[in-house]
mmCIF file of C-alpha atoms in Angstrom:
data_model
loop_
_atom_site.group_PDB
_atom_site.id
_atom_site.type_symbol
_atom_site.label_atom_id
_atom_site.label_comp_id
_atom_site.label_asym_id
_atom_site.label_seq_id
_atom_site.Cartn_x
_atom_site.Cartn_y
_atom_site.Cartn_z
ATOM 1 C CA MET A 516 -8.521 32.851 -6.998
ATOM 2 C CA THR A 517 -5.453 33.467 -4.840
ATOM 3 C CA GLU A 518 -2.020 34.427 -6.142
ATOM 4 C CA GLU A 519 -0.808 30.844 -5.560
ATOM 5 C CA TYR A 520 -3.696 29.410 -7.559
ATOM 6 C CA ASN A 521 -2.936 31.843 -10.371
ATOM 7 C CA GLN A 522 0.699 30.810 -10.341
ATOM 8 C CA LEU A 523 -0.252 27.134 -10.633
ATOM 9 C CA LYS A 524 -2.625 27.949 -13.476
ATOM 10 C CA ASN A 525 0.165 29.833 -15.265
ATOM 11 C CA TYR A 526 2.516 26.887 -14.808
ATOM 12 C CA MET A 527 -0.091 24.569 -16.311
ATOM 13 C CA ASN A 528 -0.784 26.884 -19.251
ATOM 14 C CA GLN A 529 2.929 27.116 -20.043
ATOM 15 C CA SER A 530 3.573 23.387 -19.679
ATOM 16 C CA SER A 531 3.639 20.996 -22.599
ATOM 17 C CA ARG A 532 3.666 17.889 -20.387
ATOM 18 C CA THR A 533 2.238 18.068 -16.876
ATOM 19 C CA VAL A 534 2.332 14.964 -14.684
ATOM 20 C CA VAL A 535 0.452 14.753 -11.392
ATOM 21 C CA VAL A 536 1.856 12.521 -8.652
ATOM 22 C CA THR A 537 -0.778 11.490 -6.109
ATOM 23 C CA GLY A 538 -0.650 9.678 -2.798
ATOM 24 C CA ALA A 539 -2.790 8.242 -0.071
ATOM 25 C CA GLY A 540 -3.934 11.686 1.062
ATOM 26 C CA ILE A 541 -6.506 12.032 -1.711
ATOM 27 C CA SER A 542 -8.021 8.671 -0.761
ATOM 28 C CA TYR A 543 -7.905 8.867 3.039
ATOM 29 C CA LEU A 544 -9.493 12.298 3.032
ATOM 30 C CA TYR A 545 -12.478 10.930 1.147
ATOM 31 C CA GLY A 546 -13.298 7.694 2.933
ATOM 32 C CA MET A 547 -10.496 5.198 2.306
ATOM 33 C CA ARG A 548 -9.567 3.367 5.487
ATOM 34 C CA ARG A 549 -5.932 3.064 6.468
ATOM 35 C CA LEU A 550 -4.714 -0.459 5.953
ATOM 36 C CA LYS A 551 -3.695 -0.887 9.594
ATOM 37 C CA GLN A 552 -7.285 -0.193 10.634
ATOM 38 C CA SER A 553 -8.408 -3.161 8.559
ATOM 39 C CA VAL A 554 -5.738 -5.715 9.418
ATOM 40 C CA GLY A 555 -5.606 -4.811 13.105
ATOM 41 C CA MET A 556 -2.547 -6.301 14.748
ATOM 42 C CA MET A 557 -1.856 -8.665 11.883
ATOM 43 C CA ASN A 558 1.237 -8.133 9.814
ATOM 44 C CA ALA A 559 0.240 -6.693 6.422
ATOM 45 C CA ARG A 560 3.140 -8.384 4.647
ATOM 46 C CA ARG A 561 1.986 -11.773 5.968
ATOM 47 C CA VAL A 562 -1.649 -11.117 5.076
ATOM 48 C CA PHE A 563 -0.823 -9.936 1.566
ATOM 49 C CA SER A 564 0.919 -13.121 0.529
ATOM 50 C CA ALA A 565 -0.102 -16.023 -1.667
ATOM 51 C CA SER A 566 0.207 -18.465 1.240
ATOM 52 C CA TYR A 567 -2.197 -16.449 3.408
ATOM 53 C CA VAL A 568 -4.662 -15.971 0.563
ATOM 54 C CA LYS A 569 -4.620 -19.679 -0.232
ATOM 55 C CA LYS A 570 -5.440 -20.603 3.370
ATOM 56 C CA ASN A 571 -7.793 -17.696 4.137
ATOM 57 C CA PRO A 572 -9.330 -16.448 0.868
ATOM 58 C CA GLU A 573 -12.565 -15.080 2.317
ATOM 59 C CA LYS A 574 -10.803 -13.430 5.269
ATOM 60 C CA PHE A 575 -8.402 -11.824 2.798
ATOM 61 C CA TYR A 576 -11.355 -10.564 0.773
ATOM 62 C CA GLU A 577 -12.986 -9.038 3.858
ATOM 63 C CA ILE A 578 -9.744 -7.213 4.718
ATOM 64 C CA ILE A 579 -9.435 -5.895 1.162
ATOM 65 C CA LYS A 580 -13.100 -4.928 1.060
ATOM 66 C CA ASP A 581 -12.793 -2.962 4.280
ATOM 67 C CA ALA A 582 -9.502 -1.295 3.375
ATOM 68 C CA PHE A 583 -10.056 -0.563 -0.329
ATOM 69 C CA LEU A 584 -13.059 -1.954 -2.147
ATOM 70 C CA ASP A 585 -15.857 -0.160 -0.294
ATOM 71 C CA ALA A 586 -14.183 3.156 -1.030
ATOM 72 C CA THR A 587 -13.710 2.245 -4.696
ATOM 73 C CA PHE A 588 -17.078 0.680 -5.497
ATOM 74 C CA VAL A 589 -19.452 2.121 -2.870
ATOM 75 C CA LYS A 590 -18.189 5.630 -2.111
ATOM 76 C CA GLY A 591 -16.502 6.075 -5.458
ATOM 77 C CA PRO A 592 -13.958 8.644 -6.650
ATOM 78 C CA SER A 593 -13.493 11.904 -4.760
ATOM 79 C CA ILE A 594 -13.869 15.329 -6.293
ATOM 80 C CA VAL A 595 -10.082 15.426 -6.770
ATOM 81 C CA HIS A 596 -10.077 12.173 -8.767
ATOM 82 C CA LYS A 597 -12.855 13.564 -10.969
ATOM 83 C CA GLN A 598 -11.143 16.925 -11.410
ATOM 84 C CA LEU A 599 -7.891 15.291 -12.488
ATOM 85 C CA ALA A 600 -9.794 13.180 -15.013
ATOM 86 C CA LYS A 601 -11.411 16.342 -16.385
ATOM 87 C CA LEU A 602 -8.063 18.139 -16.584
ATOM 88 C CA GLU A 603 -6.652 15.200 -18.531
ATOM 89 C CA SER A 604 -9.615 15.175 -20.931
ATOM 90 C CA GLN A 605 -9.041 18.900 -21.518
ATOM 91 C CA GLY A 606 -5.371 18.263 -22.307
ATOM 92 C CA LYS A 607 -4.155 20.231 -19.278
ATOM 93 C CA ILE A 608 -2.344 17.279 -17.743
ATOM 94 C CA TYR A 609 -0.558 14.461 -19.549
ATOM 95 C CA GLY A 610 -0.974 11.717 -16.988
ATOM 96 C CA ILE A 611 -1.020 10.585 -13.381
ATOM 97 C CA VAL A 612 1.505 8.647 -11.330
ATOM 98 C CA THR A 613 0.081 7.269 -8.105
ATOM 99 C CA GLN A 614 1.130 5.148 -5.169
ATOM 100 C CA ASN A 615 -2.529 4.224 -4.623
ATOM 101 C CA MET A 616 -3.812 0.769 -5.503
ATOM 102 C CA ASP A 617 -7.505 1.654 -5.344
ATOM 103 C CA CYS A 618 -8.083 2.282 -9.096
ATOM 104 C CA LEU A 619 -10.050 5.434 -8.212
ATOM 105 C CA HIS A 620 -8.276 7.476 -10.880
ATOM 106 C CA THR A 621 -9.364 4.959 -13.513
ATOM 107 C CA VAL A 622 -12.899 4.735 -12.124
ATOM 108 C CA ALA A 623 -13.079 8.538 -12.283
ATOM 109 C CA GLY A 624 -12.192 8.472 -15.982
ATOM 110 C CA SER A 625 -8.450 9.124 -16.128
ATOM 111 C CA LYS A 626 -6.828 7.245 -19.016
ATOM 112 C CA ASN A 627 -3.072 7.677 -18.599
ATOM 113 C CA VAL A 628 -2.454 6.320 -15.097
ATOM 114 C CA VAL A 629 0.619 4.555 -13.720
ATOM 115 C CA GLU A 630 0.128 2.815 -10.365
ATOM 116 C CA PHE A 631 3.684 2.186 -9.233
ATOM 117 C CA GLN A 632 2.669 -0.171 -6.421
ATOM 118 C CA GLY A 633 0.361 -2.112 -8.695
ATOM 119 C CA SER A 634 -3.403 -2.115 -8.248
ATOM 120 C CA PHE A 635 -6.593 -4.135 -8.334
ATOM 121 C CA GLN A 636 -6.509 -3.719 -12.115
ATOM 122 C CA ASP A 637 -3.590 -6.151 -12.457
ATOM 123 C CA ASN A 638 -4.404 -9.554 -10.936
ATOM 124 C CA VAL A 639 -3.048 -13.083 -11.026
ATOM 125 C CA CYS A 640 -4.224 -16.564 -10.038
ATOM 126 C CA ILE A 641 -2.114 -17.784 -7.106
ATOM 127 C CA ASP A 642 -1.990 -21.327 -8.535
ATOM 128 C CA CYS A 643 -1.839 -21.332 -12.336
ATOM 129 C CA GLY A 644 -0.646 -17.752 -12.860
ATOM 130 C CA GLU A 645 -3.480 -16.729 -15.186
ATOM 131 C CA HIS A 646 -3.717 -12.917 -15.446
ATOM 132 C CA PHE A 647 -6.907 -10.897 -15.023
ATOM 133 C CA ASP A 648 -6.594 -7.245 -16.055
ATOM 134 C CA ASP A 649 -9.896 -5.937 -14.724
ATOM 135 C CA TYR A 650 -10.603 -4.243 -11.388
ATOM 136 C CA ASN A 651 -14.298 -5.183 -11.690
ATOM 137 C CA ILE A 652 -13.546 -8.766 -10.629
ATOM 138 C CA TRP A 653 -13.341 -7.291 -7.113
ATOM 139 C CA ASN A 654 -16.861 -5.887 -7.357
ATOM 140 C CA GLN A 655 -18.739 -9.217 -7.208
ATOM 141 C CA GLY A 656 -19.309 -9.376 -3.444
ATOM 142 C CA HIS A 657 -16.941 -12.295 -2.893
ATOM 143 C CA MET A 658 -13.351 -13.405 -3.364
ATOM 144 C CA PRO A 659 -12.606 -13.637 -7.093
ATOM 145 C CA ARG A 660 -11.469 -17.030 -8.364
ATOM 146 C CA CYS A 661 -9.722 -18.221 -11.488
ATOM 147 C CA ASP A 662 -11.905 -19.304 -14.416
ATOM 148 C CA LYS A 663 -9.414 -22.041 -15.306
ATOM 149 C CA CYS A 664 -8.505 -23.698 -11.999
ATOM 150 C CA GLY A 665 -10.796 -22.182 -9.362
ATOM 151 C CA ALA A 666 -7.972 -20.907 -7.149
ATOM 152 C CA PRO A 667 -8.157 -17.456 -5.524
ATOM 153 C CA ILE A 668 -6.980 -14.389 -7.425
ATOM 154 C CA MET A 669 -4.908 -11.620 -5.906
ATOM 155 C CA PRO A 670 -3.243 -8.411 -7.130
ATOM 156 C CA ALA A 671 -0.003 -9.284 -8.895
ATOM 157 C CA SER A 672 1.896 -6.684 -6.876
ATOM 158 C CA PHE A 673 1.102 -8.625 -3.686
ATOM 159 C CA CYS A 674 3.036 -11.549 -5.122
ATOM 160 C CA ASN A 675 6.193 -9.637 -5.961
ATOM 161 C CA ARG A 676 7.553 -6.098 -6.202
ATOM 162 C CA ASN A 677 6.163 -4.438 -9.300
ATOM 163 C CA ASN A 678 9.384 -3.006 -10.750
ATOM 164 C CA ASP A 679 7.897 -2.579 -14.217
ATOM 165 C CA SER A 680 5.264 -0.165 -12.916
ATOM 166 C CA MET A 681 7.848 1.923 -11.074
ATOM 167 C CA ASN A 682 9.951 2.048 -14.249
ATOM 168 C CA LYS A 683 6.927 3.353 -16.158
ATOM 169 C CA ALA A 684 6.354 5.946 -13.438
ATOM 170 C CA ILE A 685 9.973 7.086 -13.585
ATOM 171 C CA ASP A 686 9.788 7.355 -17.378
ATOM 172 C CA MET A 687 6.644 9.502 -17.234
ATOM 173 C CA ILE A 688 8.031 11.749 -14.487
ATOM 174 C CA SER A 689 11.406 12.163 -16.211
ATOM 175 C CA LYS A 690 9.720 13.544 -19.352
ATOM 176 C CA ALA A 691 7.515 16.066 -17.539
ATOM 177 C CA ASP A 692 8.175 19.800 -17.584
ATOM 178 C CA LEU A 693 5.705 20.369 -14.736
ATOM 179 C CA ILE A 694 5.173 17.944 -11.867
ATOM 180 C CA ILE A 695 2.372 18.510 -9.365
ATOM 181 C CA PHE A 696 2.445 16.528 -6.127
ATOM 182 C CA VAL A 697 -0.989 16.064 -4.560
ATOM 183 C CA GLY A 698 -1.738 14.265 -1.298
ATOM 184 C CA THR A 699 1.622 12.525 -1.101
ATOM 185 C CA THR A 700 4.335 13.070 1.484
ATOM 186 C CA GLY A 701 6.931 11.433 -0.756
ATOM 187 C CA PHE A 702 6.470 7.677 -0.474
ATOM 188 C CA ARG A 703 9.232 5.969 -2.536
ATOM 189 C CA SER A 704 10.108 9.364 -4.018
ATOM 190 C CA ASP A 705 13.805 8.536 -3.693
ATOM 191 C CA GLU A 706 13.299 6.223 -6.684
ATOM 192 C CA TYR A 707 12.236 8.987 -9.059
ATOM 193 C CA LEU A 708 13.455 12.343 -7.671
ATOM 194 C CA SER A 709 16.896 12.054 -9.268
ATOM 195 C CA ARG A 710 15.306 11.264 -12.636
ATOM 196 C CA MET A 711 13.234 14.443 -12.896
ATOM 197 C CA SER A 712 14.300 16.961 -15.524
ATOM 198 C CA PRO A 713 16.424 19.727 -13.963
ATOM 199 C CA ASN A 714 14.319 22.204 -15.952
ATOM 200 C CA ALA A 715 10.972 20.894 -14.697
ATOM 201 C CA LYS A 716 8.805 23.099 -12.507
ATOM 202 C CA LEU A 717 7.670 21.459 -9.274
ATOM 203 C CA ALA A 718 4.462 22.336 -7.473
ATOM 204 C CA GLN A 719 2.714 20.662 -4.598
ATOM 205 C CA ILE A 720 -0.742 20.842 -3.092
ATOM 206 C CA ASN A 721 -0.493 19.400 0.397
ATOM 207 C CA LEU A 722 -1.938 20.430 3.717
ATOM 208 C CA SER A 723 1.043 19.061 5.668
ATOM 209 C CA GLU A 724 4.814 19.241 5.336
ATOM 210 C CA THR A 725 6.457 16.850 2.876
ATOM 211 C CA VAL A 726 9.845 15.985 1.427
ATOM 212 C CA PHE A 727 8.990 18.289 -1.492
ATOM 213 C CA ASP A 728 8.778 21.498 0.575
ATOM 214 C CA ASN A 729 12.318 22.711 -0.037
ATOM 215 C CA MET A 730 12.523 21.720 -3.687
ATOM 216 C CA ALA A 731 9.120 22.829 -4.948
ATOM 217 C CA ASP A 732 8.822 26.076 -6.901
ATOM 218 C CA LEU A 733 5.318 26.444 -5.528
ATOM 219 C CA ASN A 734 3.843 25.136 -2.265
ATOM 220 C CA ILE A 735 0.099 25.399 -1.810
ATOM 221 C CA ARG A 736 -1.218 24.563 1.668
ATOM 222 C CA ALA A 737 -4.845 24.038 0.751
ATOM 223 C CA ASP A 738 -7.415 21.387 -0.027
ATOM 224 C CA ALA A 739 -6.712 20.045 -3.512
ATOM 225 C CA GLY A 740 -10.413 20.036 -4.379
ATOM 226 C CA GLU A 741 -10.624 23.776 -3.739
ATOM 227 C CA VAL A 742 -7.510 24.461 -5.783
ATOM 228 C CA PHE A 743 -8.635 22.492 -8.828
ATOM 229 C CA THR A 744 -12.163 23.883 -8.563
ATOM 230 C CA ALA A 745 -10.736 27.395 -8.813
ATOM 231 C CA ILE A 746 -8.587 26.440 -11.810
ATOM 232 C CA LEU A 747 -11.399 24.636 -13.640
ATOM 233 C CA ASP A 748 -13.835 27.497 -12.981
ATOM 234 C CA GLU A 749 -11.588 30.030 -14.693
#
């Protein structure tokens, strides 16, 4: 274990509330397709709208399947998702805040997860508004439809900005005494950076430069799977 890994382990041992903030990096590295690859030249905002889904439900499903669902239900969680779930079960981290919608943290076994952009766990009927809180409705091989009215279902966050989820994320981050950024370059970080405790330690595990470089107490330029493997093996 390198000196940096030891430092991170010490931070975690001394912390009473560690929160891990994850981004698209932990999904793209392990098989998730970038959204633009799936929608081609189409505008994602137009595609992810109730009007588009109503007119093109099966096309919408194929886009979602290609961009997210195959990675979630076929390839499954990466080693990093599984390691974070294990660290939570051991009481070494309090919870996870993620920009990812793929539910891979939940599939891997993490319990305390806030998805600040929403996810396929939180769904709504585009006609009657019935809610469906279950990501497994997307694992049926076809576009999910409402039990009550038969209309297509879509993630609630595609219908409107999910402010409640971001508020939950900010609350979790603000109460942390150690925050570990993994696979995120800082998407929407301006909404929570000012709310972090001034006494919190900041660490990041990222292969590339990010907005956290100059503020982090510890920067680890390594694969997150290798880092957490070393920590869990100790």
